[in-house]
Amino acid sequence: MASSCMGIGGEGSAPAAPHVLAVDDSSVDRAVITGILRSSKFRVTAVDSAKRALELLGSVCGLTEPQIISRFRNFRFLCCIACAITYSCIGLQGANVSMIITDYWMPDMTGYELLKKVKESSKLREIPVVIMSSENVPTRINRCLEEGAEDFLLKPVRRSDVSRLCSRVLP
Amino acid sequence: MQRTKGYLDEQFCQIEDLQDETSPNFAEEVVSLFFKDSVRLVTNIEQAMEKYPEDFNRWDAHMQQLKGSCYSIGASKMNNECTLFRNNCGQENAEGCMRSFQKVKREHAILRQKLESYFQLLRQAGPAGTATRPAGK
């Protein structure tokens, strides 16, 4: 099972482990989901809010790279270049994220709202998004699935849930 | 472990099962995060109950967060008390809430004591002073 989770189809070279972005405002839940994902041989980045997730994905309120650079015009020249390089490295490729797994209920921006933003973005919409929640609310689940969520997991998330996801979501 | 007495459930085993050579103290780290979080959340609830009398929605929202954390580490007994508190909020029973909250705090203190002892025992039993689960589980 671990080998089927490795890589996203390298071409001759050793495939890199898929990179999963985990989003949860609870430090306990972040630690648990990170542990589960790492034990399934994923690379994990865990953030505590949807806003941070979007920053990492390079979305930054939908700004294009030239717009980002122009926003930094007032800063020193080096800072400008550093930002341009950073955004071109991670922004345009969406930080090479193979899957997003997010808590539903978070202050400021919910997992559902994050899902919508991802699916609205031409850069990001192909990334599978999985929602987690400790509450079993059918209308909530349906709404997320209709919006394009790959799956909806009830917390506490188990290793078996993640293995099942892996075989379905990743090639 | 104490799960036979209902303090911790299967979820705690799942967390322990995630321990390996790269994360030998994973369970203890998660538990430590839990208590850091739970102490803060209990304080929030206490303050909310004092500052906003009978604001059941607010009390409930705070307790929902604490309950979520309990659920995540398998703290079933404490989780049950959190549920009872939320039920009292739903029924707008302030006195019931006060009583439930005392029980939540008590379970919290007991759980902390038991887990601290548990990890201490593991450290003594495990090799090279690392807190690992006893072999043969």
PDB file of C-alpha atoms in Angstrom, chain A residues 19-138:
ATOM      1  CA  HIS A  19       2.822  16.587  -1.206  1.00  0.00           C
ATOM      2  CA  VAL A  20      -0.318  17.100   0.860  1.00  0.00           C
ATOM      3  CA  LEU A  21      -1.415  20.412   2.295  1.00  0.00           C
ATOM      4  CA  ALA A  22      -3.269  19.936   5.587  1.00  0.00           C
ATOM      5  CA  VAL A  23      -5.374  22.799   6.922  1.00  0.00           C
ATOM      6  CA  ASP A  24      -6.765  22.834  10.471  1.00  0.00           C
ATOM      7  CA  ASP A  25      -6.974  25.516  13.141  1.00  0.00           C
ATOM      8  CA  SER A  26      -6.637  22.929  15.924  1.00  0.00           C
ATOM      9  CA  SER A  27      -3.003  22.184  16.784  1.00  0.00           C
ATOM     10  CA  VAL A  28      -3.991  18.732  18.047  1.00  0.00           C
ATOM     11  CA  ASP A  29      -5.788  17.836  14.839  1.00  0.00           C
ATOM     12  CA  ARG A  30      -2.945  19.226  12.743  1.00  0.00           C
ATOM     13  CA  ALA A  31      -0.496  17.006  14.588  1.00  0.00           C
ATOM     14  CA  VAL A  32      -2.697  13.934  14.189  1.00  0.00           C
ATOM     15  CA  ILE A  33      -3.431  14.395  10.484  1.00  0.00           C
ATOM     16  CA  THR A  34       0.256  15.147   9.843  1.00  0.00           C
ATOM     17  CA  GLY A  35       1.229  11.945  11.656  1.00  0.00           C
ATOM     18  CA  ILE A  36      -1.270   9.896   9.666  1.00  0.00           C
ATOM     19  CA  LEU A  37      -0.196  11.370   6.328  1.00  0.00           C
ATOM     20  CA  ARG A  38       3.511  10.963   7.069  1.00  0.00           C
ATOM     21  CA  SER A  39       3.009   7.338   8.094  1.00  0.00           C
ATOM     22  CA  SER A  40       1.398   6.821   4.688  1.00  0.00           C
ATOM     23  CA  LYS A  41       4.586   8.252   3.165  1.00  0.00           C
ATOM     24  CA  PHE A  42       3.216  11.602   2.081  1.00  0.00           C
ATOM     25  CA  ARG A  43       5.156  14.822   2.391  1.00  0.00           C
ATOM     26  CA  VAL A  44       3.055  17.141   4.521  1.00  0.00           C
ATOM     27  CA  THR A  45       2.754  20.857   5.008  1.00  0.00           C
ATOM     28  CA  ALA A  46       0.309  21.772   7.767  1.00  0.00           C
ATOM     29  CA  VAL A  47      -1.130  25.266   8.156  1.00  0.00           C
ATOM     30  CA  ASP A  48      -3.549  26.697  10.664  1.00  0.00           C
ATOM     31  CA  SER A  49      -5.897  28.632   8.405  1.00  0.00           C
ATOM     32  CA  ALA A  50      -7.430  28.709   4.942  1.00  0.00           C
ATOM     33  CA  LYS A  51      -5.809  32.087   4.370  1.00  0.00           C
ATOM     34  CA  ARG A  52      -2.361  30.613   4.924  1.00  0.00           C
ATOM     35  CA  ALA A  53      -3.263  27.699   2.700  1.00  0.00           C
ATOM     36  CA  LEU A  54      -4.170  30.070  -0.134  1.00  0.00           C
ATOM     37  CA  GLU A  55      -0.940  31.997   0.381  1.00  0.00           C
ATOM     38  CA  LEU A  56       1.028  28.798   0.094  1.00  0.00           C
ATOM     39  CA  LEU A  57      -0.888  27.787  -2.994  1.00  0.00           C
ATOM     40  CA  GLY A  58       0.177  31.084  -4.476  1.00  0.00           C
ATOM     41  CA  SER A  59      -3.336  32.319  -4.827  1.00  0.00           C
ATOM     42  CA  VAL A  60      -2.783  35.622  -2.939  1.00  0.00           C
ATOM     43  CA  CYS A  61      -6.233  37.036  -3.682  1.00  0.00           C
ATOM     44  CA  GLY A  62      -5.972  36.093  -7.324  1.00  0.00           C
ATOM     45  CA  LEU A  63      -3.111  38.474  -8.080  1.00  0.00           C
ATOM     46  CA  THR A  64      -1.041  37.744 -11.143  1.00  0.00           C
ATOM     47  CA  GLU A  65       2.735  37.780 -10.904  1.00  0.00           C
ATOM     48  CA  PRO A  66       3.162  41.259 -12.474  1.00  0.00           C
ATOM     49  CA  GLN A  67       0.541  42.619 -10.074  1.00  0.00           C
ATOM     50  CA  ILE A  68       2.379  41.096  -7.134  1.00  0.00           C
ATOM     51  CA  ILE A  69       5.649  42.653  -8.258  1.00  0.00           C
ATOM     52  CA  SER A  70       4.056  46.066  -8.756  1.00  0.00           C
ATOM     53  CA  ARG A  71       2.601  45.920  -5.250  1.00  0.00           C
ATOM     54  CA  PHE A  72       6.129  45.701  -3.922  1.00  0.00           C
ATOM     55  CA  ARG A  73       7.365  48.625  -5.983  1.00  0.00           C
ATOM     56  CA  ASN A  74       7.760  50.766  -2.898  1.00  0.00           C
ATOM     57  CA  PHE A  75      10.116  48.310  -1.294  1.00  0.00           C
ATOM     58  CA  ARG A  76      13.779  47.928  -1.944  1.00  0.00           C
ATOM     59  CA  PHE A  77      14.752  46.455  -5.273  1.00  0.00           C
ATOM     60  CA  LEU A  78      16.146  43.269  -3.703  1.00  0.00           C
ATOM     61  CA  CYS A  79      12.905  42.649  -1.858  1.00  0.00           C
ATOM     62  CA  CYS A  80      11.039  43.015  -5.151  1.00  0.00           C
ATOM     63  CA  ILE A  81      13.199  40.434  -6.865  1.00  0.00           C
ATOM     64  CA  ALA A  82      13.023  38.032  -3.912  1.00  0.00           C
ATOM     65  CA  CYS A  83       9.234  38.147  -3.953  1.00  0.00           C
ATOM     66  CA  ALA A  84       9.079  37.662  -7.712  1.00  0.00           C
ATOM     67  CA  ILE A  85      11.359  34.660  -7.502  1.00  0.00           C
ATOM     68  CA  THR A  86       9.423  33.211  -4.572  1.00  0.00           C
ATOM     69  CA  TYR A  87       6.058  33.572  -6.260  1.00  0.00           C
ATOM     70  CA  SER A  88       7.273  32.248  -9.551  1.00  0.00           C
ATOM     71  CA  CYS A  89       8.757  29.233  -7.805  1.00  0.00           C
ATOM     72  CA  ILE A  90       5.772  28.312  -5.682  1.00  0.00           C
ATOM     73  CA  GLY A  91       2.871  30.437  -6.833  1.00  0.00           C
ATOM     74  CA  LEU A  92       2.416  29.412 -10.398  1.00  0.00           C
ATOM     75  CA  GLN A  93       2.741  25.703  -9.698  1.00  0.00           C
ATOM     76  CA  GLY A  94       0.532  25.854  -6.589  1.00  0.00           C
ATOM     77  CA  ALA A  95       3.472  24.677  -4.469  1.00  0.00           C
ATOM     78  CA  ASN A  96       3.301  21.225  -6.141  1.00  0.00           C
ATOM     79  CA  VAL A  97       0.433  20.174  -3.947  1.00  0.00           C
ATOM     80  CA  SER A  98      -1.138  16.831  -4.861  1.00  0.00           C
ATOM     81  CA  MET A  99      -4.016  17.048  -2.425  1.00  0.00           C
ATOM     82  CA  ILE A 100      -5.530  19.444   0.094  1.00  0.00           C
ATOM     83  CA  ILE A 101      -7.122  18.080   3.240  1.00  0.00           C
ATOM     84  CA  THR A 102      -8.936  20.660   5.285  1.00  0.00           C
ATOM     85  CA  ASP A 103     -11.067  20.957   8.389  1.00  0.00           C
ATOM     86  CA  TYR A 104     -14.551  22.220   7.686  1.00  0.00           C
ATOM     87  CA  TRP A 105     -15.088  24.479  10.640  1.00  0.00           C
ATOM     88  CA  MET A 106     -12.409  27.152  10.972  1.00  0.00           C
ATOM     89  CA  PRO A 107     -12.700  30.784  12.062  1.00  0.00           C
ATOM     90  CA  ASP A 108     -12.346  33.472   9.335  1.00  0.00           C
ATOM     91  CA  MET A 109     -12.658  31.095   6.389  1.00  0.00           C
ATOM     92  CA  THR A 110     -14.242  27.653   6.491  1.00  0.00           C
ATOM     93  CA  GLY A 111     -12.994  24.597   4.631  1.00  0.00           C
ATOM     94  CA  TYR A 112     -16.014  24.924   2.367  1.00  0.00           C
ATOM     95  CA  GLU A 113     -15.012  28.465   1.419  1.00  0.00           C
ATOM     96  CA  LEU A 114     -11.460  27.288   0.803  1.00  0.00           C
ATOM     97  CA  LEU A 115     -12.826  24.507  -1.404  1.00  0.00           C
ATOM     98  CA  LYS A 116     -14.798  27.053  -3.423  1.00  0.00           C
ATOM     99  CA  LYS A 117     -11.767  29.293  -3.899  1.00  0.00           C
ATOM    100  CA  VAL A 118      -9.665  26.351  -5.047  1.00  0.00           C
ATOM    101  CA  LYS A 119     -12.298  25.175  -7.508  1.00  0.00           C
ATOM    102  CA  GLU A 120     -12.763  28.717  -8.849  1.00  0.00           C
ATOM    103  CA  SER A 121      -9.074  29.063  -9.605  1.00  0.00           C
ATOM    104  CA  SER A 122      -7.883  27.889 -13.002  1.00  0.00           C
ATOM    105  CA  LYS A 123      -4.468  27.146 -11.493  1.00  0.00           C
ATOM    106  CA  LEU A 124      -5.727  25.161  -8.529  1.00  0.00           C
ATOM    107  CA  ARG A 125      -8.993  23.532  -9.487  1.00  0.00           C
ATOM    108  CA  GLU A 126      -7.424  20.212 -10.449  1.00  0.00           C
ATOM    109  CA  ILE A 127      -6.075  19.686  -6.926  1.00  0.00           C
ATOM    110  CA  PRO A 128      -8.326  17.234  -5.069  1.00  0.00           C
ATOM    111  CA  VAL A 129      -9.775  18.716  -1.892  1.00  0.00           C
ATOM    112  CA  VAL A 130     -10.881  16.579   1.031  1.00  0.00           C
ATOM    113  CA  ILE A 131     -12.956  18.005   3.854  1.00  0.00           C
ATOM    114  CA  MET A 132     -12.821  16.772   7.463  1.00  0.00           C
ATOM    115  CA  SER A 133     -15.369  17.421  10.156  1.00  0.00           C
ATOM    116  CA  SER A 134     -16.196  16.063  13.590  1.00  0.00           C
ATOM    117  CA  GLU A 135     -19.887  16.647  12.884  1.00  0.00           C
ATOM    118  CA  ASN A 136     -21.969  14.376  10.717  1.00  0.00           C
ATOM    119  CA  VAL A 137     -24.279  16.851   9.002  1.00  0.00           C
ATOM    120  CA  PRO A 138     -25.653  15.386   5.745  1.00  0.00           C
TER     121      PRO A 138
END
